[in-house]
Coordinates of C-alpha atoms in Angstrom, one line a residue:
M4 CA -1.9 5.3 11.5
K5 CA 1.1 6.1 13.6
I6 CA 2.3 3.1 15.6
E7 CA 4.2 4.1 18.7
R8 CA 3.7 1.2 21.2
I9 CA 4.9 -2.3 20.2
A10 CA 5.7 -5.6 21.9
V11 CA 8.2 -8.3 20.9
L12 CA 7.4 -11.8 22.1
S13 CA 9.3 -15.0 21.5
N14 CA 9.9 -18.6 22.5
V15 CA 13.6 -17.7 22.9
N16 CA 15.4 -14.7 24.4
V17 CA 15.1 -11.7 22.1
N18 CA 15.3 -9.0 24.8
P19 CA 18.4 -7.5 23.2
I20 CA 16.4 -6.9 20.0
A21 CA 13.6 -5.2 21.9
H22 CA 16.1 -2.9 23.6
M23 CA 17.3 -1.7 20.2
L24 CA 13.8 -0.5 19.2
D25 CA 14.4 2.9 20.8
D26 CA 12.1 4.8 18.4
Y27 CA 9.1 3.2 20.1
A28 CA 7.6 2.5 23.5
V29 CA 8.4 -1.3 23.8
Y30 CA 6.7 -3.8 26.1
E31 CA 9.2 -5.5 28.4
A32 CA 8.5 -9.2 28.0
E33 CA 8.4 -11.2 31.2
G34 CA 10.8 -13.9 30.3
Y35 CA 10.6 -15.9 27.1
G36 CA 9.1 -19.2 25.9
N37 CA 5.7 -18.0 27.2
E38 CA 4.5 -16.0 24.2
L39 CA 1.2 -17.8 23.9
E40 CA 0.5 -17.8 27.6
T41 CA 1.1 -14.0 27.6
L42 CA -1.2 -13.5 24.7
M43 CA -3.9 -15.7 26.2
N44 CA -3.9 -14.0 29.6
Q45 CA -6.0 -10.9 29.2
S46 CA -4.9 -9.7 32.6
S47 CA -1.2 -9.8 31.7
A48 CA 0.9 -6.7 31.7
L49 CA 0.9 -6.9 27.9
Y50 CA -2.7 -5.9 27.7
G51 CA -2.2 -3.1 30.2
F52 CA 0.6 -1.8 28.0
K53 CA -1.9 -1.7 25.0
P54 CA 0.5 -2.2 22.1
K55 CA -0.6 -1.3 18.6
A56 CA 1.7 -3.9 17.0
I57 CA 3.0 -7.3 18.3
V58 CA 6.0 -8.9 16.7
L59 CA 6.3 -12.7 17.4
L60 CA 9.9 -13.9 16.6
I61 CA 9.5 -17.7 16.7
D62 CA 12.5 -20.1 16.8
L63 CA 11.2 -23.0 14.7
M64 CA 13.3 -25.7 16.3
E65 CA 12.0 -24.7 19.7
A66 CA 8.4 -24.5 18.4
F67 CA 8.8 -28.0 17.0
R68 CA 10.3 -29.2 20.3
R69 CA 13.5 -29.8 18.5
Q70 CA 12.0 -32.7 16.5
L71 CA 13.1 -33.2 12.9
D72 CA 10.0 -35.3 12.0
V73 CA 7.8 -33.4 9.6
E74 CA 4.5 -34.9 10.9
S75 CA 5.4 -33.9 14.4
A76 CA 6.2 -30.4 13.2
K77 CA 2.8 -30.2 11.6
K78 CA 1.1 -31.1 14.8
E79 CA 3.1 -28.6 16.8
T80 CA 2.4 -25.9 14.2
V81 CA -1.4 -26.6 14.2
C82 CA -1.4 -26.3 18.0
W83 CA 0.6 -23.1 18.0
F84 CA -1.5 -21.3 15.5
R85 CA -4.8 -22.5 17.0
A86 CA -3.8 -20.9 20.3
F87 CA -2.5 -17.8 18.6
E88 CA -5.6 -17.2 16.5
A89 CA -7.7 -17.4 19.6
C90 CA -5.9 -14.4 21.0
I91 CA -6.0 -12.1 17.9
S92 CA -7.5 -8.7 18.8
P93 CA -9.0 -6.3 16.2
D94 CA -7.2 -3.4 18.0
C95 CA -3.7 -4.6 17.1
I96 CA -1.6 -5.8 14.1
Y97 CA 0.5 -8.9 14.5
M98 CA 3.7 -9.8 12.7
V99 CA 4.7 -13.5 12.9
S100 CA 8.2 -14.5 11.8
D101 CA 8.3 -16.9 8.8
G102 CA 11.1 -18.7 10.7
Y103 CA 14.3 -20.5 10.0
P104 CA 14.9 -24.0 11.3
Y105 CA 18.4 -23.7 12.8
G106 CA 20.2 -25.8 15.4
E107 CA 23.4 -27.8 15.6
E108 CA 21.5 -30.9 14.7
T109 CA 20.2 -29.3 11.4
A110 CA 23.8 -28.9 10.2
I111 CA 24.2 -32.6 9.6
D112 CA 24.0 -33.4 5.9
L113 CA 21.6 -36.3 6.6
V114 CA 18.8 -34.0 7.7
N115 CA 19.7 -31.0 5.6
E116 CA 16.9 -31.6 3.1
K117 CA 14.4 -31.7 5.9
K118 CA 15.1 -28.1 6.8
S119 CA 13.1 -26.8 3.8
E120 CA 10.3 -29.2 4.6
L121 CA 10.1 -28.1 8.2
E122 CA 10.2 -24.4 7.1
R123 CA 7.4 -25.0 4.6
V124 CA 5.1 -26.5 7.2
W125 CA 5.3 -23.2 9.2
K126 CA 5.2 -20.9 6.3
E127 CA 2.1 -22.5 4.8
R128 CA 0.2 -22.3 8.0
L129 CA 1.3 -18.7 8.5
K130 CA 0.1 -17.8 5.0
E131 CA -3.3 -19.3 5.8
C132 CA -3.5 -17.3 9.1
A133 CA -2.6 -14.1 7.3
S134 CA -5.2 -14.8 4.7
D135 CA -7.9 -15.4 7.4
H136 CA -7.0 -12.4 9.5
A137 CA -6.5 -9.0 7.8
N138 CA -4.3 -7.8 10.7
V139 CA -1.8 -10.7 10.6
Y140 CA 1.4 -10.4 8.5
A141 CA 4.5 -12.5 7.9
F142 CA 7.7 -11.0 9.3
P143 CA 10.6 -11.8 6.9
L144 CA 13.0 -13.4 9.4
H145 CA 14.3 -15.9 6.8
Q146 CA 15.3 -13.0 4.5
V147 CA 17.3 -11.3 7.2
I148 CA 19.2 -14.5 8.1
E149 CA 19.8 -15.4 4.4
G150 CA 21.2 -11.9 3.9
L151 CA 23.7 -12.3 6.7
G152 CA 24.4 -16.0 6.1
E153 CA 23.7 -18.7 8.7
E154 CA 27.1 -18.7 10.3
A155 CA 27.1 -15.0 10.9
A156 CA 23.4 -14.8 11.9
F157 CA 23.5 -17.3 14.8
S158 CA 25.7 -17.5 17.9
K159 CA 26.3 -20.7 19.8
I160 CA 27.9 -18.9 22.7
T161 CA 24.9 -16.7 23.5
W162 CA 22.6 -19.6 22.9
Y163 CA 24.1 -21.8 25.5
M164 CA 24.6 -18.8 27.9
G165 CA 21.1 -17.3 27.8
K166 CA 19.0 -18.9 25.0
I167 CA 19.8 -15.9 22.7
P168 CA 20.0 -17.5 19.2
F169 CA 21.0 -14.5 17.2
S170 CA 24.4 -12.9 16.8
L171 CA 24.8 -9.1 17.5
A172 CA 24.8 -8.5 13.7
A173 CA 21.6 -10.4 13.3
Q174 CA 20.0 -8.7 16.3
K175 CA 20.7 -5.3 14.7
R176 CA 19.3 -6.4 11.3
I177 CA 16.2 -7.8 12.9
A178 CA 15.6 -4.6 14.8
Q179 CA 16.0 -2.6 11.6
E180 CA 13.6 -4.9 9.8
I181 CA 11.0 -4.5 12.6
K182 CA 11.3 -0.7 12.3
R183 CA 10.9 -1.0 8.6
Q184 CA 7.9 -3.2 8.8
I185 CA 6.2 -1.0 11.4
E186 CA 6.9 2.1 9.3
K187 CA 5.0 0.6 6.3
H188 CA 1.9 0.8 8.5
S189 CA 2.6 4.4 9.4
Y190 CA 3.0 6.3 6.2
T191 CA 1.1 7.0 2.9
P192 CA 3.0 5.5 0.0
K193 CA 4.1 7.7 -2.9
K194 CA 2.2 7.1 -6.2
A195 CA 4.5 8.0 -9.0
L196 CA 8.2 7.7 -9.9
V197 CA 9.3 10.3 -12.5
T198 CA 12.6 9.4 -14.0
D199 CA 15.3 11.0 -16.2
L200 CA 16.8 8.9 -19.1
D201 CA 20.4 9.7 -19.9
N202 CA 22.8 8.3 -17.2
T203 CA 19.8 7.4 -15.1
L204 CA 17.9 4.7 -17.1
W205 CA 20.9 3.9 -19.2
G206 CA 24.5 5.1 -19.4
G207 CA 25.4 7.7 -22.1
L208 CA 23.5 10.2 -24.1
A209 CA 20.6 9.2 -26.5
G210 CA 21.6 11.7 -29.2
E211 CA 25.3 10.5 -29.3
N212 CA 25.0 6.8 -29.2
D213 CA 26.5 6.5 -32.7
K214 CA 29.8 7.9 -31.3
N215 CA 29.6 6.5 -27.7
P216 CA 27.3 3.4 -27.5
I217 CA 24.6 3.4 -24.8
Q218 CA 25.6 1.5 -21.6
L219 CA 22.9 -1.1 -21.2
S220 CA 23.9 -4.8 -21.2
E221 CA 24.3 -7.9 -19.2
D222 CA 27.7 -7.0 -17.7
G223 CA 29.6 -4.1 -16.3
K224 CA 28.0 -0.7 -15.9
G225 CA 25.4 -1.7 -18.5
L226 CA 24.2 -4.4 -16.2
A227 CA 23.8 -1.9 -13.3
Y228 CA 21.6 0.3 -15.5
K229 CA 19.6 -2.8 -16.7
N230 CA 19.1 -3.9 -13.1
T231 CA 17.9 -0.4 -12.2
Q232 CA 15.2 -0.8 -14.8
R233 CA 14.3 -4.2 -13.4
V234 CA 13.8 -2.7 -10.0
M235 CA 11.7 0.1 -11.6
K236 CA 9.5 -2.6 -13.2
I237 CA 8.9 -4.1 -9.7
I238 CA 8.0 -0.7 -8.4
K239 CA 5.5 -0.3 -11.2
D240 CA 4.1 -3.8 -10.6
S241 CA 3.6 -2.9 -7.0
G242 CA 1.2 -0.1 -7.9
A243 CA 3.3 3.0 -8.6
V244 CA 3.1 4.9 -11.9
L245 CA 6.3 5.3 -14.0
C246 CA 6.7 8.5 -16.0
I247 CA 9.5 10.2 -17.9
A248 CA 10.8 13.8 -17.6
S249 CA 13.9 14.0 -19.7
K250 CA 15.7 16.6 -21.9
N251 CA 16.2 14.8 -25.2
N252 CA 15.1 14.7 -28.7
E253 CA 12.1 12.4 -28.4
R254 CA 12.9 10.4 -31.5
D255 CA 16.4 9.6 -30.2
A256 CA 15.1 8.5 -26.8
M257 CA 12.2 6.5 -28.1
E258 CA 14.5 4.6 -30.5
I259 CA 16.4 3.3 -27.5
I260 CA 13.2 2.6 -25.4
E261 CA 11.5 0.7 -28.2
N262 CA 14.4 -1.1 -29.9
H263 CA 17.5 -1.5 -27.6
P264 CA 17.8 -5.2 -26.9
H265 CA 18.7 -4.7 -23.2
M266 CA 15.8 -2.4 -22.3
A267 CA 13.9 -4.0 -19.4
L268 CA 11.3 -1.3 -19.6
R269 CA 9.4 -0.4 -22.8
A270 CA 7.2 2.5 -23.9
E271 CA 4.0 0.9 -22.5
D272 CA 5.6 0.8 -19.0
F273 CA 5.5 4.6 -18.8
V274 CA 2.1 6.2 -18.4
I275 CA 3.3 9.7 -19.4
K276 CA 6.5 10.5 -21.3
K277 CA 7.7 14.2 -21.3
I278 CA 10.7 14.0 -23.5
N279 CA 11.5 17.5 -24.6
W280 CA 13.7 20.5 -23.8
N281 CA 11.3 22.1 -21.3
P282 CA 12.4 22.8 -17.7
K283 CA 11.9 19.6 -15.7
P284 CA 9.7 21.3 -13.0
D285 CA 7.3 22.3 -15.8
N286 CA 7.2 18.7 -17.1
I287 CA 6.6 17.4 -13.6
L288 CA 3.8 19.9 -13.0
E289 CA 2.1 18.7 -16.2
I290 CA 2.6 15.1 -15.2
A291 CA 0.9 15.7 -11.9
K292 CA -2.0 17.5 -13.6
E293 CA -2.5 14.8 -16.1
L294 CA -2.4 12.1 -13.5
N295 CA -4.6 14.2 -11.1
L296 CA -2.0 13.7 -8.3
G297 CA -0.6 16.0 -5.7
L298 CA 3.0 16.9 -6.0
D299 CA 3.7 15.2 -2.7
S300 CA 2.8 11.9 -4.3
I301 CA 5.8 12.1 -6.7
V302 CA 9.4 10.9 -6.4
F303 CA 11.8 12.3 -9.0
L304 CA 15.0 10.4 -10.0
D305 CA 17.8 12.2 -11.9
D306 CA 21.6 11.8 -12.1
S307 CA 22.1 15.6 -12.5
P308 CA 22.7 17.5 -9.2
W309 CA 21.7 20.7 -10.9
E310 CA 18.3 19.3 -12.1
R311 CA 17.7 17.8 -8.6
E312 CA 18.3 21.1 -6.9
L313 CA 16.1 22.9 -9.4
V314 CA 13.2 20.6 -8.7
K315 CA 13.8 20.7 -5.0
N316 CA 13.7 24.5 -5.0
T317 CA 10.9 24.9 -7.5
L318 CA 8.6 22.1 -6.4
P319 CA 9.5 21.5 -2.7
E320 CA 6.6 19.0 -2.3
V321 CA 8.2 16.6 -4.7
L322 CA 10.6 14.1 -3.1
V323 CA 14.0 14.2 -4.7
P324 CA 16.4 11.5 -3.4
D325 CA 20.2 11.6 -3.7
F326 CA 21.7 9.9 -6.7
P327 CA 24.8 7.6 -6.1
K328 CA 28.1 8.6 -7.6
D329 CA 28.9 5.0 -8.5
V330 CA 26.3 3.5 -10.8
A331 CA 27.0 0.1 -9.3
R332 CA 25.1 1.3 -6.2
L333 CA 22.1 2.6 -8.2
P334 CA 20.0 -0.6 -8.3
G335 CA 20.5 -1.0 -4.5
E336 CA 19.6 2.6 -3.8
L337 CA 16.5 2.3 -5.9
V338 CA 15.5 -0.7 -3.8
K339 CA 15.9 1.5 -0.7
I340 CA 13.7 4.1 -2.3
Y341 CA 11.1 1.5 -3.0
Q342 CA 11.2 0.2 0.6
K343 CA 11.0 3.7 2.1
Y344 CA 8.5 5.4 -0.1
F345 CA 6.5 2.9 -2.2
E346 CA 6.2 -0.4 -0.3
K347 CA 2.8 -1.3 1.1
P348 CA 1.8 -3.7 3.9
V349 CA -0.6 -5.4 1.6
L350 CA -0.6 -5.5 -2.2
T351 CA -4.1 -5.4 -3.6
K352 CA -5.4 -6.3 -7.0
E353 CA -6.0 -2.6 -7.6
D354 CA -2.4 -1.9 -6.9
M355 CA -1.2 -4.3 -9.5
Q356 CA -3.5 -2.7 -12.1
K357 CA -2.7 0.9 -11.2
S358 CA -0.4 1.6 -14.1
K359 CA -3.0 0.4 -16.6
Q360 CA -5.7 2.5 -14.8
Y361 CA -3.7 5.7 -15.0
A362 CA -2.9 5.0 -18.7
S363 CA -6.6 4.6 -19.3
N364 CA -7.3 7.8 -17.6
V365 CA -5.0 9.7 -19.9
R366 CA -7.0 8.2 -22.8
R367 CA -10.2 9.4 -21.2
E368 CA -8.8 12.9 -21.0
H369 CA -7.9 12.8 -24.7
F370 CA -11.5 11.5 -25.5
Q371 CA -13.0 14.4 -23.5
S372 CA -11.0 16.9 -25.5
Q373 CA -12.6 15.5 -28.7
T374 CA -16.2 15.6 -27.5
A375 CA -18.5 18.6 -28.1
S376 CA -20.1 18.7 -24.6
F377 CA -19.8 17.3 -21.1
P378 CA -23.0 15.3 -21.3
E379 CA -21.8 13.8 -24.6
Y380 CA -18.5 12.9 -23.0
L381 CA -20.2 11.2 -20.0
K382 CA -22.5 9.2 -22.3
G383 CA -19.6 8.2 -24.5
L384 CA -17.7 6.8 -21.6
Q385 CA -20.3 4.0 -21.1
I386 CA -19.7 4.0 -17.3
V387 CA -20.6 0.9 -15.3
V388 CA -20.8 1.1 -11.5
E389 CA -21.2 -2.1 -9.5
T390 CA -21.5 -2.8 -5.8
V391 CA -18.9 -5.2 -4.3
D392 CA -18.8 -7.1 -1.1
P393 CA -16.8 -5.0 1.4
A394 CA -15.8 -7.9 3.5
S395 CA -14.0 -9.5 0.5
S396 CA -12.2 -6.2 -0.3
I397 CA -11.3 -5.0 3.2
E398 CA -7.6 -4.3 2.4
R399 CA -8.5 -2.1 -0.6
L400 CA -11.2 -0.2 1.4
V401 CA -8.8 0.6 4.2
Q402 CA -6.2 1.7 1.6
L403 CA -8.8 3.8 -0.3
A404 CA -10.0 5.6 2.8
N405 CA -6.5 6.2 4.1
K406 CA -5.0 7.4 0.9
T407 CA -7.8 9.6 -0.4
N408 CA -7.7 13.2 0.5
Q409 CA -9.4 15.4 -2.1
F410 CA -12.7 13.5 -2.4
N411 CA -13.1 12.5 1.2
L412 CA -16.0 14.0 3.1
T413 CA -14.8 13.3 6.6
T414 CA -11.3 12.0 6.1
K415 CA -11.7 9.1 8.5
R416 CA -8.7 6.8 8.7
Y417 CA -8.9 3.1 9.4
T418 CA -6.8 0.2 10.5
L419 CA -7.6 -3.3 9.2
P420 CA -8.8 -4.4 12.6
G421 CA -10.9 -1.2 12.9
M422 CA -12.5 -1.9 9.6
Q423 CA -13.2 -5.5 10.5
E424 CA -15.0 -4.2 13.7
I425 CA -17.1 -1.8 11.6
L426 CA -18.1 -4.5 9.2
S427 CA -19.2 -6.7 12.1
D428 CA -21.4 -3.9 13.5
E429 CA -25.0 -4.6 12.5
N430 CA -25.9 -0.9 12.9
I431 CA -23.3 0.3 10.4
Q432 CA -23.5 -0.4 6.6
V433 CA -20.4 -0.1 4.5
Y434 CA -20.9 0.2 0.7
A435 CA -18.2 -0.4 -1.8
Y436 CA -18.2 0.4 -5.5
Q437 CA -16.2 -0.7 -8.5
V438 CA -16.2 1.3 -11.7
S439 CA -15.3 0.5 -15.3
D440 CA -15.9 2.2 -18.7
R441 CA -15.0 1.8 -22.3
F442 CA -11.3 2.5 -21.6
G443 CA -10.9 0.0 -18.8
D444 CA -11.5 -1.1 -15.2
L445 CA -10.8 1.5 -12.5
G446 CA -11.2 -1.1 -9.8
I447 CA -12.8 -0.3 -6.4
V448 CA -12.9 3.4 -6.2
A449 CA -15.5 4.4 -3.6
I450 CA -16.4 3.6 0.0
V451 CA -19.5 4.9 1.8
E452 CA -20.2 4.3 5.5
V453 CA -23.8 4.8 6.8
D454 CA -24.4 4.8 10.5
F455 CA -27.9 3.5 11.5
H456 CA -27.5 3.9 15.3
S457 CA -29.8 7.0 15.4
K458 CA -33.4 7.4 14.2
I459 CA -32.0 9.2 11.2
P460 CA -29.2 7.4 9.4
T461 CA -26.0 9.4 8.7
V462 CA -23.4 9.1 6.0
T463 CA -20.3 9.3 8.2
E464 CA -17.7 8.6 5.4
F465 CA -17.7 9.0 1.7
A466 CA -14.3 8.6 0.0
M467 CA -13.8 8.2 -3.7
S468 CA -10.5 7.8 -5.6
C469 CA -9.3 10.9 -7.5
R470 CA -9.1 8.8 -10.7
A471 CA -13.0 8.6 -10.7
M472 CA -13.6 12.3 -10.1
G473 CA -15.0 14.6 -12.7
R474 CA -17.6 12.2 -14.2
N475 CA -20.5 12.7 -11.8
I476 CA -20.1 9.1 -10.6
E477 CA -20.7 10.3 -7.1
Y478 CA -24.2 11.4 -8.0
G479 CA -25.2 7.9 -9.0
I480 CA -23.5 6.5 -5.9
V481 CA -25.4 8.8 -3.6
D482 CA -28.6 7.9 -5.4
D483 CA -27.9 4.2 -4.8
I484 CA -27.2 4.9 -1.1
E485 CA -30.4 6.9 -0.7
N486 CA -32.4 4.1 -2.4
A487 CA -30.8 1.5 -0.1
V488 CA -31.7 3.6 3.0
K489 CA -35.2 4.2 1.8
A490 CA -35.6 0.5 1.2
K491 CA -34.8 0.0 4.9
G492 CA -37.9 2.1 5.8
Y493 CA -36.3 5.5 6.5
D494 CA -37.6 8.7 5.0
K495 CA -34.6 11.0 5.8
L496 CA -30.8 10.8 5.5
R497 CA -28.1 12.9 7.1
A498 CA -24.6 13.5 5.9
Q499 CA -21.4 15.0 7.3
Y500 CA -18.6 17.2 5.9
I501 CA -15.4 17.9 7.9
P502 CA -13.2 20.4 6.1
T503 CA -9.5 19.7 5.8
A504 CA -6.6 21.4 3.9
K505 CA -7.1 19.0 1.0
N506 CA -10.8 18.1 0.6
K507 CA -12.0 21.5 -0.6
P508 CA -13.2 19.9 -3.9
V509 CA -16.1 18.3 -2.1
E510 CA -17.0 21.3 0.2
G511 CA -20.3 21.9 -1.5
L512 CA -21.2 18.4 -2.5
W513 CA -24.2 17.9 -0.2
T514 CA -25.9 21.2 -1.0
K515 CA -25.3 20.5 -4.7
L516 CA -27.1 17.2 -4.3
G517 CA -30.1 18.9 -2.7
Y518 CA -29.3 18.4 1.0
R519 CA -30.4 21.1 3.5
A520 CA -27.6 22.5 5.7
L521 CA -28.1 22.1 9.4
E522 CA -26.2 23.7 12.2
N523 CA -22.5 22.8 12.3
A524 CA -20.8 21.7 15.5
D525 CA -17.1 21.2 16.5
G526 CA -15.9 21.8 12.9
C527 CA -18.3 19.3 11.4
F528 CA -21.0 20.5 8.9
W529 CA -24.3 18.6 8.9
Y530 CA -26.8 18.1 6.1
E531 CA -30.2 16.4 5.7
I532 CA -32.5 15.3 2.8
D533 CA -36.0 14.1 2.6
L534 CA -35.7 10.9 0.6
F535 CA -39.1 11.3 -0.9
K536 CA -38.5 14.8 -2.2
K537 CA -35.0 14.5 -3.6
Q538 CA -34.1 16.0 -7.0
E539 CA -33.0 14.4 -10.2
R540 CA -29.3 14.3 -10.8
E541 CA -27.4 14.3 -14.0
Y542 CA -25.2 11.3 -14.5
Y543 CA -25.0 8.7 -17.2
F544 CA -24.4 5.0 -16.5
A545 CA -24.5 2.3 -19.1
K546 CA -26.7 0.2 -16.7
D547 CA -28.2 0.5 -13.3
I548 CA -26.0 -0.2 -10.2
G549 CA -26.8 -3.7 -9.3
G550 CA -27.8 -5.1 -5.9
M551 CA -29.4 -2.2 -4.1
K552 CA -32.3 -1.0 -6.2

């Protein structure tokens, strides 16, 4: 979802920050200190402006009415959030600053310890609010101020002149952070980081470490490389897949990976390791194929300008960032790569298990190569498909629908508020499916939306993660949907297919499942099936799908 219209509201004067957001159409706040009144007034100019994102930069000392008493702060916080939550609209996302209690009175040592208590009061309530509302997020104001330092972040002169608390440097940083946070909601994160080894993951050459020791330690350049690995581990834990494409003797490289005392990453952190003397574009192509990912999902990191240019020219879809000349800048540059290409607005449980899931899929591919037939392979997988409550997995369902391109019948895109609205519609049923097999848990991999507004229900969305493709799982899911529709008293079901540049793999799905093609209209292909005359489908689950039989 591309966000183009935003509003910045506050209980202090932040107009200078709003004026710095020149990449967007920005709502001109009518004064300050009236952020809640503006939100509560449905006739205000704010609602005529129709922002898709509202950023609330709250000065905590003003919100607490400049009281240093923790109990008083709790009461003010409860009142503020109660009013705010009454204004939340499903058509917008909200970013509320986590805050920083600053004032001249907080500089006295006597009350210094209270600052953290006051901040905790606000943060805990904000965390509850974000947990209760899928379209509410914490804006990291504290992090911005901490990065600059308190003395550099605030300005007493502008505060007393016009209730502007932040220095010019802080205003610029906050504006940059707003842009970064908005951008996270507007792009599809990359899925894999493919890295070189020599002079990228460590300093020096793996095959020559007997003459020149590998640079990897807790000081100097060795620490820079180790910190780079630590950042990579965070990227992996956030849901990206780490792979290696490196020109080395595999034994030499693996000796370092498995045994060097300062390796922050080990062999199990990398899903695929292409350590050979093949051209790196060839290795990246194989990695993409084995992961079943598009090349546009991959970021390639390499210290060699020649290798980077080769990959750029050969595989233009792969993102190839520049590599810093000074290794001391490498960890920081990798942080920027993470923030720009991998960071997500919400980290789901599936994200945190992504590396394990891709590793399991590689083992599935190996198992398939050893079985005599496709049915034998499917039976041997011992697939289990279970229904899950969509309301409790709303972030994952939005992520799944928005990121899935190949197996996506209509390629509908959702916002969290939009999905909440769909789930509250009694004439629309959303089904979510979790899959596991003998090799591991794939997590929630499929979402199906059925619209019951008409006499004949219609499947208006069916998206399934690419990691679940190729095992006829979709056949069992469609059977389950049809049984659920039949149980509601319907004898027919319709389905849609809207072709895109990337969803060709499911072009013939409905006819393959026995649906009759109807007339297409406005680029949408329609299909229909008699639920009492449907054909048997070949799939093998270890047990029936629960909950809808």
